[in-house]
Coordinates of C-alpha atoms in Angstrom, one line a residue:
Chain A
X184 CA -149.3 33.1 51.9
X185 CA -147.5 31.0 53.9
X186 CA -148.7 30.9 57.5
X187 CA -146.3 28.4 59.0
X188 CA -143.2 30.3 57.6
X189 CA -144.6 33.6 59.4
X190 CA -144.3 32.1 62.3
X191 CA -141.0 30.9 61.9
X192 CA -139.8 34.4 60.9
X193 CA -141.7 36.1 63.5
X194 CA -139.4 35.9 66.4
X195 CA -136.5 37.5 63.7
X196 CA -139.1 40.4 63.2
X197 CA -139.6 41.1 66.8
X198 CA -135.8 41.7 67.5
X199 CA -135.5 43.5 64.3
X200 CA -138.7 45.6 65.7
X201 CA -137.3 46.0 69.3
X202 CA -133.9 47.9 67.4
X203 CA -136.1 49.9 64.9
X204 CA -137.8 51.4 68.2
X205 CA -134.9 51.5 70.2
X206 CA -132.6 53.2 68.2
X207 CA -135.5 55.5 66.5
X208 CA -136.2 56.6 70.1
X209 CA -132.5 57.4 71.1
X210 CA -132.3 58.9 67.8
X211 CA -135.7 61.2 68.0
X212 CA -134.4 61.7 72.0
X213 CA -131.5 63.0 70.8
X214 CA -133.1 64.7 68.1
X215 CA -135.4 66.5 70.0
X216 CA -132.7 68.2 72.2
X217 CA -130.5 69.0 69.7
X218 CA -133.8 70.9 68.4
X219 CA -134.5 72.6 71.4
X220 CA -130.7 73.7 71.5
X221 CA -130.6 75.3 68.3
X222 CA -134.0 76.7 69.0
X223 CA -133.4 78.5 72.1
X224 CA -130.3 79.8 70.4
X225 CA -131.9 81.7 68.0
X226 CA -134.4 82.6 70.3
X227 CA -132.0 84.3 72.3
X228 CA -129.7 85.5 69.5
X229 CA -126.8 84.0 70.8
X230 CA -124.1 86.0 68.4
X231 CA -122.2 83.3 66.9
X232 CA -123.6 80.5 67.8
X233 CA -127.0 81.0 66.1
X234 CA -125.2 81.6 62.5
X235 CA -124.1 77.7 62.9
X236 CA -127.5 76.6 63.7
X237 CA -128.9 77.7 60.9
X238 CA -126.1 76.5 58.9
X239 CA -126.8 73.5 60.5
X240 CA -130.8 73.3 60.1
X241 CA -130.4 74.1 56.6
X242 CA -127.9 71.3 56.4
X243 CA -129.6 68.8 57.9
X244 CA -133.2 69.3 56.4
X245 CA -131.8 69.8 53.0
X246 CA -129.8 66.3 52.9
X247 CA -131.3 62.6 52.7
X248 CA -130.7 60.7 55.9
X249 CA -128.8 58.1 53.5
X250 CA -126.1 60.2 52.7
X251 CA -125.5 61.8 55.6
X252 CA -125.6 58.0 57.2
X253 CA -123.0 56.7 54.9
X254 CA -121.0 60.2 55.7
X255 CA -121.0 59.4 59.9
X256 CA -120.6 55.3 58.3
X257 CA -118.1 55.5 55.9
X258 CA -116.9 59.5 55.8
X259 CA -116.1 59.8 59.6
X260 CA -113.6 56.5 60.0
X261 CA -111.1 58.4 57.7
X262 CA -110.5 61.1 59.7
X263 CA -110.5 58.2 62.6
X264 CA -114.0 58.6 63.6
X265 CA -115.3 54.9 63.6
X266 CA -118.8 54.3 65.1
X267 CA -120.7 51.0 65.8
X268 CA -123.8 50.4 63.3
X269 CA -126.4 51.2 66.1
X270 CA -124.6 54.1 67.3
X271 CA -124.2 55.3 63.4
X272 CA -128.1 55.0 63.0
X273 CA -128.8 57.2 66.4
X274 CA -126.4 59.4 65.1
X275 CA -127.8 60.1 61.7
X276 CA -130.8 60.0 62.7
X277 CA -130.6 62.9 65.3
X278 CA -128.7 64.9 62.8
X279 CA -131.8 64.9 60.4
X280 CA -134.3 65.3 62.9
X281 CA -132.3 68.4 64.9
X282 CA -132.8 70.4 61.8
X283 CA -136.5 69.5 61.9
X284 CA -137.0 69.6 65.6
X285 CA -135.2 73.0 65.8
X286 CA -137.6 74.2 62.6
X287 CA -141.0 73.2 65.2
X288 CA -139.9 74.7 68.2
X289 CA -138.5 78.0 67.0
X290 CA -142.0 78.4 65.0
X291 CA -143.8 77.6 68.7
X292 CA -141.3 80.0 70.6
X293 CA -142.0 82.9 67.6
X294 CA -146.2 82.7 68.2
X295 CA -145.2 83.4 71.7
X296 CA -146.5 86.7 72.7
X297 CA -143.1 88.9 72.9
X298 CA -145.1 90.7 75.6
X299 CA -145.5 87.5 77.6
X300 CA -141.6 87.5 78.0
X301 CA -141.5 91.2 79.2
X302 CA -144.4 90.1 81.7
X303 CA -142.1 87.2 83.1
X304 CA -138.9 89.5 82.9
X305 CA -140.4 92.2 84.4
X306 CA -141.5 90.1 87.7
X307 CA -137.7 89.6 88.1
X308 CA -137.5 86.2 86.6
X309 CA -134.2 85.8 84.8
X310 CA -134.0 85.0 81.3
X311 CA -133.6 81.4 81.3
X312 CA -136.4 81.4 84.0
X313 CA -138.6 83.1 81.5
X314 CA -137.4 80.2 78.6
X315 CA -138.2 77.3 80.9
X316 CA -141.1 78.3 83.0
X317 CA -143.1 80.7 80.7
X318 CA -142.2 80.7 76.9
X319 CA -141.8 76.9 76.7
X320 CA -144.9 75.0 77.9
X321 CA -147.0 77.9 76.3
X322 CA -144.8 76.8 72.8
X323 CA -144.6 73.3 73.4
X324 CA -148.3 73.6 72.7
X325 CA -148.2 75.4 69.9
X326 CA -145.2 73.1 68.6
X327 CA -146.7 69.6 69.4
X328 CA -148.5 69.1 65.7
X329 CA -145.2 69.9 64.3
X330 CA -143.7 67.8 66.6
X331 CA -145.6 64.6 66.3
X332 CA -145.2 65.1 62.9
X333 CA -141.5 65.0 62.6
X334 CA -141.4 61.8 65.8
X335 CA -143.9 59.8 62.9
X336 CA -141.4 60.8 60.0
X337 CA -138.1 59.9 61.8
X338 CA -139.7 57.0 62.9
X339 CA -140.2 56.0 59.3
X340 CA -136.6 57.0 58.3
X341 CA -135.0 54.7 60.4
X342 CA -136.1 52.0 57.5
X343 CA -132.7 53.4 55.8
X344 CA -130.8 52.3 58.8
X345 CA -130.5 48.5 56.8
X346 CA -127.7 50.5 54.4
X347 CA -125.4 50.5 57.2
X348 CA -125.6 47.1 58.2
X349 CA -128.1 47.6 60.9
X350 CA -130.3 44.8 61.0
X351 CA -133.8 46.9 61.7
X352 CA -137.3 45.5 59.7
X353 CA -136.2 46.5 56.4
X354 CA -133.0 44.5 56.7
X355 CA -134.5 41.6 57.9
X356 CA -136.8 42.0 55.3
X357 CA -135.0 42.3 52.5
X358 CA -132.8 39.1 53.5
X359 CA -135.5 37.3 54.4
X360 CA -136.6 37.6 50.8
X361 CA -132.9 37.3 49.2
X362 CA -132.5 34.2 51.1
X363 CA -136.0 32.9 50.8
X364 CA -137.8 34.0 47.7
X365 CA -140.4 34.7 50.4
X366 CA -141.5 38.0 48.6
X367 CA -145.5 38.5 49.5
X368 CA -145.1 37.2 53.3
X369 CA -142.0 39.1 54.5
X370 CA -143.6 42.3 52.9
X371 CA -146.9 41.6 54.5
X372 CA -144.6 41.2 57.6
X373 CA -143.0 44.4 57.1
X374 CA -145.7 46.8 56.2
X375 CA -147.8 44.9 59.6
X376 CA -144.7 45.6 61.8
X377 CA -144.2 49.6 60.6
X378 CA -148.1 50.0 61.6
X379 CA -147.7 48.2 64.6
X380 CA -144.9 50.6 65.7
X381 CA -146.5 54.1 64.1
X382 CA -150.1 53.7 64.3
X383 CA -150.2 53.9 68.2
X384 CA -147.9 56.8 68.0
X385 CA -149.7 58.8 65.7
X386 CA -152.6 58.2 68.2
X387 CA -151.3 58.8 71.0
X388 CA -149.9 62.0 69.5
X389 CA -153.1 63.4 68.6
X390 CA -154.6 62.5 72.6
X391 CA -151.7 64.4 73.7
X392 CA -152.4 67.5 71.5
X393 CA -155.7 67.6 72.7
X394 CA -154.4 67.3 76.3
X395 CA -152.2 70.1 75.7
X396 CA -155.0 72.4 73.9
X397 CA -157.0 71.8 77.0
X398 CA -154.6 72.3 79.9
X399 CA -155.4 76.1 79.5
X400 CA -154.3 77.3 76.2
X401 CA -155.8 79.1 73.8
X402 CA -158.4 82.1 73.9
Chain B
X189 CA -140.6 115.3 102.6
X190 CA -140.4 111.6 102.7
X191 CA -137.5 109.7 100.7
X192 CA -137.4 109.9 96.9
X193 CA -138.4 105.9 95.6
X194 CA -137.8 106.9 91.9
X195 CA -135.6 109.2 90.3
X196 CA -135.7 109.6 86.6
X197 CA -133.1 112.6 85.7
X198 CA -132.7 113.8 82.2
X199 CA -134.1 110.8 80.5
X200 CA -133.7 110.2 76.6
X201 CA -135.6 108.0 74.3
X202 CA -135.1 107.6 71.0
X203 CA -136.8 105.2 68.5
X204 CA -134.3 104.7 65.3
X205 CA -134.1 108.7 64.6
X206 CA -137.5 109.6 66.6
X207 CA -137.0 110.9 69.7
X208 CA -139.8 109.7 72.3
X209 CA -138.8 111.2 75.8
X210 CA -136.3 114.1 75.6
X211 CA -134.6 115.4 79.0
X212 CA -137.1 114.2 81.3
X213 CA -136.5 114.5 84.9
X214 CA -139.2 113.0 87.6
X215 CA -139.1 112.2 91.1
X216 CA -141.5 109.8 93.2
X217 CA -141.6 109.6 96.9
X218 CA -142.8 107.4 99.2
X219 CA -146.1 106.9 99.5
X220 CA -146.5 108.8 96.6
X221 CA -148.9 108.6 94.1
X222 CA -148.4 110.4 90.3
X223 CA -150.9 109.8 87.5
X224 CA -149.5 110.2 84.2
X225 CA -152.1 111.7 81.5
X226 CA -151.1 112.7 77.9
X227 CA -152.9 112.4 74.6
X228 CA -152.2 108.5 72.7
X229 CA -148.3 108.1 71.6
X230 CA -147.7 110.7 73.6
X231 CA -145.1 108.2 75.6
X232 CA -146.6 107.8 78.4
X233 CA -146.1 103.3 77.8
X234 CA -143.0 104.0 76.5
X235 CA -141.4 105.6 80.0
X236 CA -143.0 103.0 82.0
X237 CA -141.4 100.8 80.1
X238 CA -138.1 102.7 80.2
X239 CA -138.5 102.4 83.8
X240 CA -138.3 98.5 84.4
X241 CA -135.6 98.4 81.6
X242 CA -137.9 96.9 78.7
X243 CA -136.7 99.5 76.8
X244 CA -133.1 101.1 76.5
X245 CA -132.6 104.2 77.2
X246 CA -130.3 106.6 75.3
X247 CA -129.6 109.0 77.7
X248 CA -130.0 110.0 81.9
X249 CA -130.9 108.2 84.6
X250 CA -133.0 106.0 86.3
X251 CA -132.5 105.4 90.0
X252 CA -134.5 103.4 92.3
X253 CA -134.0 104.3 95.8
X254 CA -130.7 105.5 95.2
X255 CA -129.6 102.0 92.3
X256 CA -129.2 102.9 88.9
X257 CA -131.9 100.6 86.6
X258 CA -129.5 99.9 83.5
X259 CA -130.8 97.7 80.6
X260 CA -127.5 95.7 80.3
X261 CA -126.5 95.3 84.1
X262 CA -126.2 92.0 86.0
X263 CA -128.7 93.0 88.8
X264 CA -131.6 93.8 86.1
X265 CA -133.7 91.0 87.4
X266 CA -133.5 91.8 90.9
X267 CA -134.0 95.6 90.3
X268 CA -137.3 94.5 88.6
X269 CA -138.7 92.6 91.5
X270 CA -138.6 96.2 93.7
X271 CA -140.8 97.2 90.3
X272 CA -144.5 95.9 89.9
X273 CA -146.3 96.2 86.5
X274 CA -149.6 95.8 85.4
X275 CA -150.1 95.5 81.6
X276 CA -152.9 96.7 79.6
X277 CA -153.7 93.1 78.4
X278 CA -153.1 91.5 82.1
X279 CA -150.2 89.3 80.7
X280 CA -151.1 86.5 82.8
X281 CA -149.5 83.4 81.9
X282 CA -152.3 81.3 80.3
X283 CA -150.9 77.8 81.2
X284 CA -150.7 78.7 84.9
X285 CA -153.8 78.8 87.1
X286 CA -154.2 81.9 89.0
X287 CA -152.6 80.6 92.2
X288 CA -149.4 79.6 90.1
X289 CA -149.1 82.8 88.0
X290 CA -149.3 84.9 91.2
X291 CA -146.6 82.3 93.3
X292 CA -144.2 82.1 90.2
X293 CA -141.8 84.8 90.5
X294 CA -142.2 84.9 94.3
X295 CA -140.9 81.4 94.5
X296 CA -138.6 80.9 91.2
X297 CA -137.0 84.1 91.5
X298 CA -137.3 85.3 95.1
X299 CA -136.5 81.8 96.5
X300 CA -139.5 82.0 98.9
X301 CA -141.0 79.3 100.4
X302 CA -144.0 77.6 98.1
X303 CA -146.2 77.3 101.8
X304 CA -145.7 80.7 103.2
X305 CA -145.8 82.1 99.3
X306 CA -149.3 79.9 99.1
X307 CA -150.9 81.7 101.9
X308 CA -150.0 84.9 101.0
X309 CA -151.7 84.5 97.4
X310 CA -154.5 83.5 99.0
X311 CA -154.7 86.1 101.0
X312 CA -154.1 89.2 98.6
X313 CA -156.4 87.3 96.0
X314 CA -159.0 87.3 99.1
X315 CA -158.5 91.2 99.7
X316 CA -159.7 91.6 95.6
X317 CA -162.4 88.9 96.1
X318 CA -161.1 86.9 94.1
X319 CA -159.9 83.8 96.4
X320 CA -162.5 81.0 94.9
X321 CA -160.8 81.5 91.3
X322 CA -157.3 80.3 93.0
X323 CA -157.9 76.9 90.6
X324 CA -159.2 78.5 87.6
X325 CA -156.9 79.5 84.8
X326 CA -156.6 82.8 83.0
X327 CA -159.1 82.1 80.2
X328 CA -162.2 81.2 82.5
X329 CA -161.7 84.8 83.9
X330 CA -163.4 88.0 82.9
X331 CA -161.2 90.8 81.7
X332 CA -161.5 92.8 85.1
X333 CA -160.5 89.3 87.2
X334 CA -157.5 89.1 85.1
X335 CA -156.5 92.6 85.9
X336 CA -157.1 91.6 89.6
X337 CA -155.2 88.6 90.0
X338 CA -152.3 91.1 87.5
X339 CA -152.6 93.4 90.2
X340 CA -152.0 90.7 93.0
X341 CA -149.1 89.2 91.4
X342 CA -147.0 92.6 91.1
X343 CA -148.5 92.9 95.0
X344 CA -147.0 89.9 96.2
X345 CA -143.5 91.0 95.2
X346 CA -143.6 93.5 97.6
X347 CA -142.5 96.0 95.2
X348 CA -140.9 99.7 96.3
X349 CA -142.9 101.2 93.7
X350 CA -146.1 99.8 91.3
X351 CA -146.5 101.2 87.4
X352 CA -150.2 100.7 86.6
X353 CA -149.9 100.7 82.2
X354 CA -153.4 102.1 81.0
X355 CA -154.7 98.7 83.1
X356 CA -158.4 99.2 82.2
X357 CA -157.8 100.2 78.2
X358 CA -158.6 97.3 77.5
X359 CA -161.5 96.1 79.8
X360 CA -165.2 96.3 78.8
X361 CA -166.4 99.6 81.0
X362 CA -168.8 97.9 83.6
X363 CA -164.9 96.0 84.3
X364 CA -163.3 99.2 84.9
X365 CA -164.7 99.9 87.9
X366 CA -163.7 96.7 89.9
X367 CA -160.3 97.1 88.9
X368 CA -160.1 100.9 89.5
X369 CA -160.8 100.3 93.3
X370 CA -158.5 98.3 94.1
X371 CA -155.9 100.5 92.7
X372 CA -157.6 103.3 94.7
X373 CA -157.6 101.1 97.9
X374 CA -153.7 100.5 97.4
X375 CA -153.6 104.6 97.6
X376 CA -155.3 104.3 100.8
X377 CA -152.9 101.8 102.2
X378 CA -149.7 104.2 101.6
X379 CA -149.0 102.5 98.0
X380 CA -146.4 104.3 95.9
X381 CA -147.6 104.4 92.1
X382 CA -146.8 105.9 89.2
X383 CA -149.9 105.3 87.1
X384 CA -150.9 105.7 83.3
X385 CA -154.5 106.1 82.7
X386 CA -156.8 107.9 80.3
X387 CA -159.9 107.8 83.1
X388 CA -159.7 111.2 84.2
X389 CA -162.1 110.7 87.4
X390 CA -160.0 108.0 88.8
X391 CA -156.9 110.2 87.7
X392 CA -158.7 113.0 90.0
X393 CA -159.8 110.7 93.1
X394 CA -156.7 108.6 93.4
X395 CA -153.6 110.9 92.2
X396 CA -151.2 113.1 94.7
X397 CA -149.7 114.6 91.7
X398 CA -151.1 114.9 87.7
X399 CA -148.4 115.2 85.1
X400 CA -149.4 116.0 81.4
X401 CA -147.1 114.4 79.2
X402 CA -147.1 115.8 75.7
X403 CA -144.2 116.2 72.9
X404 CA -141.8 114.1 74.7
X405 CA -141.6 116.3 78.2
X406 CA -143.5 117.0 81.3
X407 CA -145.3 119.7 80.1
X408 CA -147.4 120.3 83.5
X409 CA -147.4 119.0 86.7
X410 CA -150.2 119.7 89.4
X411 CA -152.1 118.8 91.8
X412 CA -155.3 116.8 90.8
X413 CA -158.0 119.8 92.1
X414 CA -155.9 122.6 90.2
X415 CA -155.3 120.5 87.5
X416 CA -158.5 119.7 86.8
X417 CA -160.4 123.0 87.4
X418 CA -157.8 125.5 86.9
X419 CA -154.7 124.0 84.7
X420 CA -151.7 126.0 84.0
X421 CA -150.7 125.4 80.6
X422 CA -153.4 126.2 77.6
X423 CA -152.2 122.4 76.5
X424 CA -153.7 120.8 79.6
X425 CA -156.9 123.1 78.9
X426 CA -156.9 121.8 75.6
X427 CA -156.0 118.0 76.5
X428 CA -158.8 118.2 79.2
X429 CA -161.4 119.2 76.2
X430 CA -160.4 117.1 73.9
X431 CA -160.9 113.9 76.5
X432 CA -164.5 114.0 76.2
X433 CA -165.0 113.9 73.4
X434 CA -161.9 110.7 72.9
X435 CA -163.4 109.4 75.7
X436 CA -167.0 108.9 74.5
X437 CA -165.1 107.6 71.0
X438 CA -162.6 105.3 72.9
X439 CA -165.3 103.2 74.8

């Protein structure tokens, strides 16, 4: 292992990890409220609209992110849809996790008590009312295993992104080692920076379970 | 005779093909309060809920001082905060603490102030000795606190008329009794109720009127004394005998 040449990269893999995180998070963000969309769609069986998001959740889940990257990439510009790389990757990447996020917090809203809506309801609060300030936090908890689960996995899809010219870890990975024949140090340096970036979520996702859990839940 | 609060003429409710309420016509005044008795599926639950529009109806009327309750209409959630209910199962909200589940509706839906709505809270929750549990949450209560700090959240809507749902079915029976006097205090503050219970000596103490609902009609109405000692119908004498004997089974 070449030590000195780590260094020399390392700079390269910070700003490749600075757009892995950035555009995952936009991506997840975007993700996430997509999710809750199609969600309370369902939850409400909006007529027409909640056909189309299950079209769409099936869709989604049932597609690799690749494809449907190259389809927003490489599809989308012939019917004169042309998107940046990094707007691409955000894109795809909240396509795939919608029908994911949608899947965790429509099975939090269903373990909701119907009987808790009727309480709400039947103390006068309207039905979005009811959705934000009763049914949701009580499913967010129920959700948040499923949820941190899916933030961990989109996280690791973004390592796809490199197909579209976006030049995240595995990019600069893969032409570090083109360039350099540097195989064994730029996949040391790759495998260090995807812990670096998941391991402190994954944690921070279980202390926030157990935050939830205990803010009054349960029993 | 003081103004009619709720008017329920000719009221259907069908299940799929099953008819659950057929024709049924009930008035409640002001100040008023009717216990509703009738054996289990009887549908007693079922026209409470028909009454805050949980459940549609397929035929009559519901009025509330004079304003049709429909299921579908655009003032549904403002006709439901003239209506209190208590659950069976309290239904308090278990990520709220008791001070939030009781200011909730007061201040989301009614647009009241979260200070004056604050005092008030603490006030009622004070009246059912319950003010110290203000910070606790649902799941640190017993089952007969839960059904108090229920009570005091329908209370605080200042409701025309409160629908009590079998509140202590589901409380251990040395509960029952913390819960039943508050409901009977509420009597004695002028309180108009329309309550479901299967405890016949609080049906007796607190009720103006007892109505025995059985094969989807009113089937008697009385006072609590005749009702009790001298019914009308042979159903009522045989509902009466069979309670006992449920009774001893139930708890």
């Amino acid at each position: 292992m070449d030590w000195g040449y780590i260094q020399n990269v390392l700079p390269l893999y910070g700003k490749a990890a600075w757009l892995t995180l950035r555009t995952g998070a936009a991506g997840i963000l975007l993700a996430a409220i997509v999710g809750l969309l199609c969600a309370a769609a369902s939850h409400w069986r909006v007529p027409v609209l909640r056909r189309i998001t299950s079209a769409y959740v099936e869709i989604s889940r049932n597609t690799p992110l690749l494809i449907q990257l190259f389809f927003i990439y490489y599809g989308l510009p012939k019917i004169g849809i042309r998107t940046r790389p990094e707007a691409c990757g955000i894109l795809g990447l909240a396509f795939l996790g919608g029908g994911y996020m949608a899947e965790a917090f429509r099975s939090g809203i269903e373990a909701v008590d119907r009987i808790q809506e009727e309480s709400a309801l039947s103390l006068g609060l309207t039905r979005l009312q009811t959705f934000l300030h009763v049914i949701l936090p009580q499913a967010a908890a129920i959700s948040a295993p499923a949820f941190m689960a899916n933030v961990v996995f989109l996280m690791k899809e973004t390592s796809v992104f490199s197909a579209v010219s976006l030049m995240d870890l595995m990019f600069t990975a893969k032409d570090q080692i083109g360039l350099y024949y540097r195989t064994a140090e730029n996949l040391f340096l790759l495998v260090g920076a995807y812990l670096l970036i998941l391991l402190p979520l994954s944690m921070l996702g279980s202390v926030w379970e157990r935050r939830l859990r205990y803010a009054g839940f349960g029993t | 005779m003081s103004d009619v609060v709720l008017s329920i003429s000719h009221l259907t409710k069908r299940f799929d093909q099953q008819t659950i309420l057929e024709d049924l016509s009930l008035d409640v005044r002001e100040g008023e309060v009717v216990v509703i008795v009738g054996s289990s599926g009887c549908g007693k639950s079922t026209l409470l809920r028909c009454i805050n529009a949980l459940e549609e109806i397929q035929g009559g009327e519901i009025r509330l001082r004079g304003e049709p309750i429909r299921h579908n209409s655009k003032n549904l959630p403002e006709m439901r905060r003239k209506i209190g209910m208590v659950f069976q199962n309290y239904e308090l909200f278990p990520h709220l603490t008791v001070l939030d589940n009781i200011m909730l509706s007061p201040v989301r839906a009614q647009k009241r102030s979260r200070e004056e709505t604050r005092t008030e809270a603490l006030t009622l929750l004070d009246r059912v000795g319950l003010k110290e549990k203000a910070g606790s949450y649902p799941r640190q209560l017993s089952g007969g606190q839960k059904q108090r700090v229920a009570i005091v959240r329908a209370l605080i809507m200042h409701p025309e008329i409160l629908l009590f749902d079998e509140v202590t079915a589901a409380l251990d029976p040395e509960m029952v009794r913390e819960v039943l006097d508050v409901i009977v205090s509420l009597a004695d503050q002028g309180k108009t109720m329309l309550i479901v219970t299967h405890e016949m000596s609080f049906a007796r103490a607190v009720a103006d009127r007892i109505i025995l609902l059985e094969d989807r009609r009113i089937l008697e109405e009385n006072t609590p004394e005749q009702f009790f000692t001298s019914p009308k119908t042979e159903q009522a004498e045989k509902f009466l005998q069979s309670f006992e004997f449920k009774r001893k089974k139930e708890s």
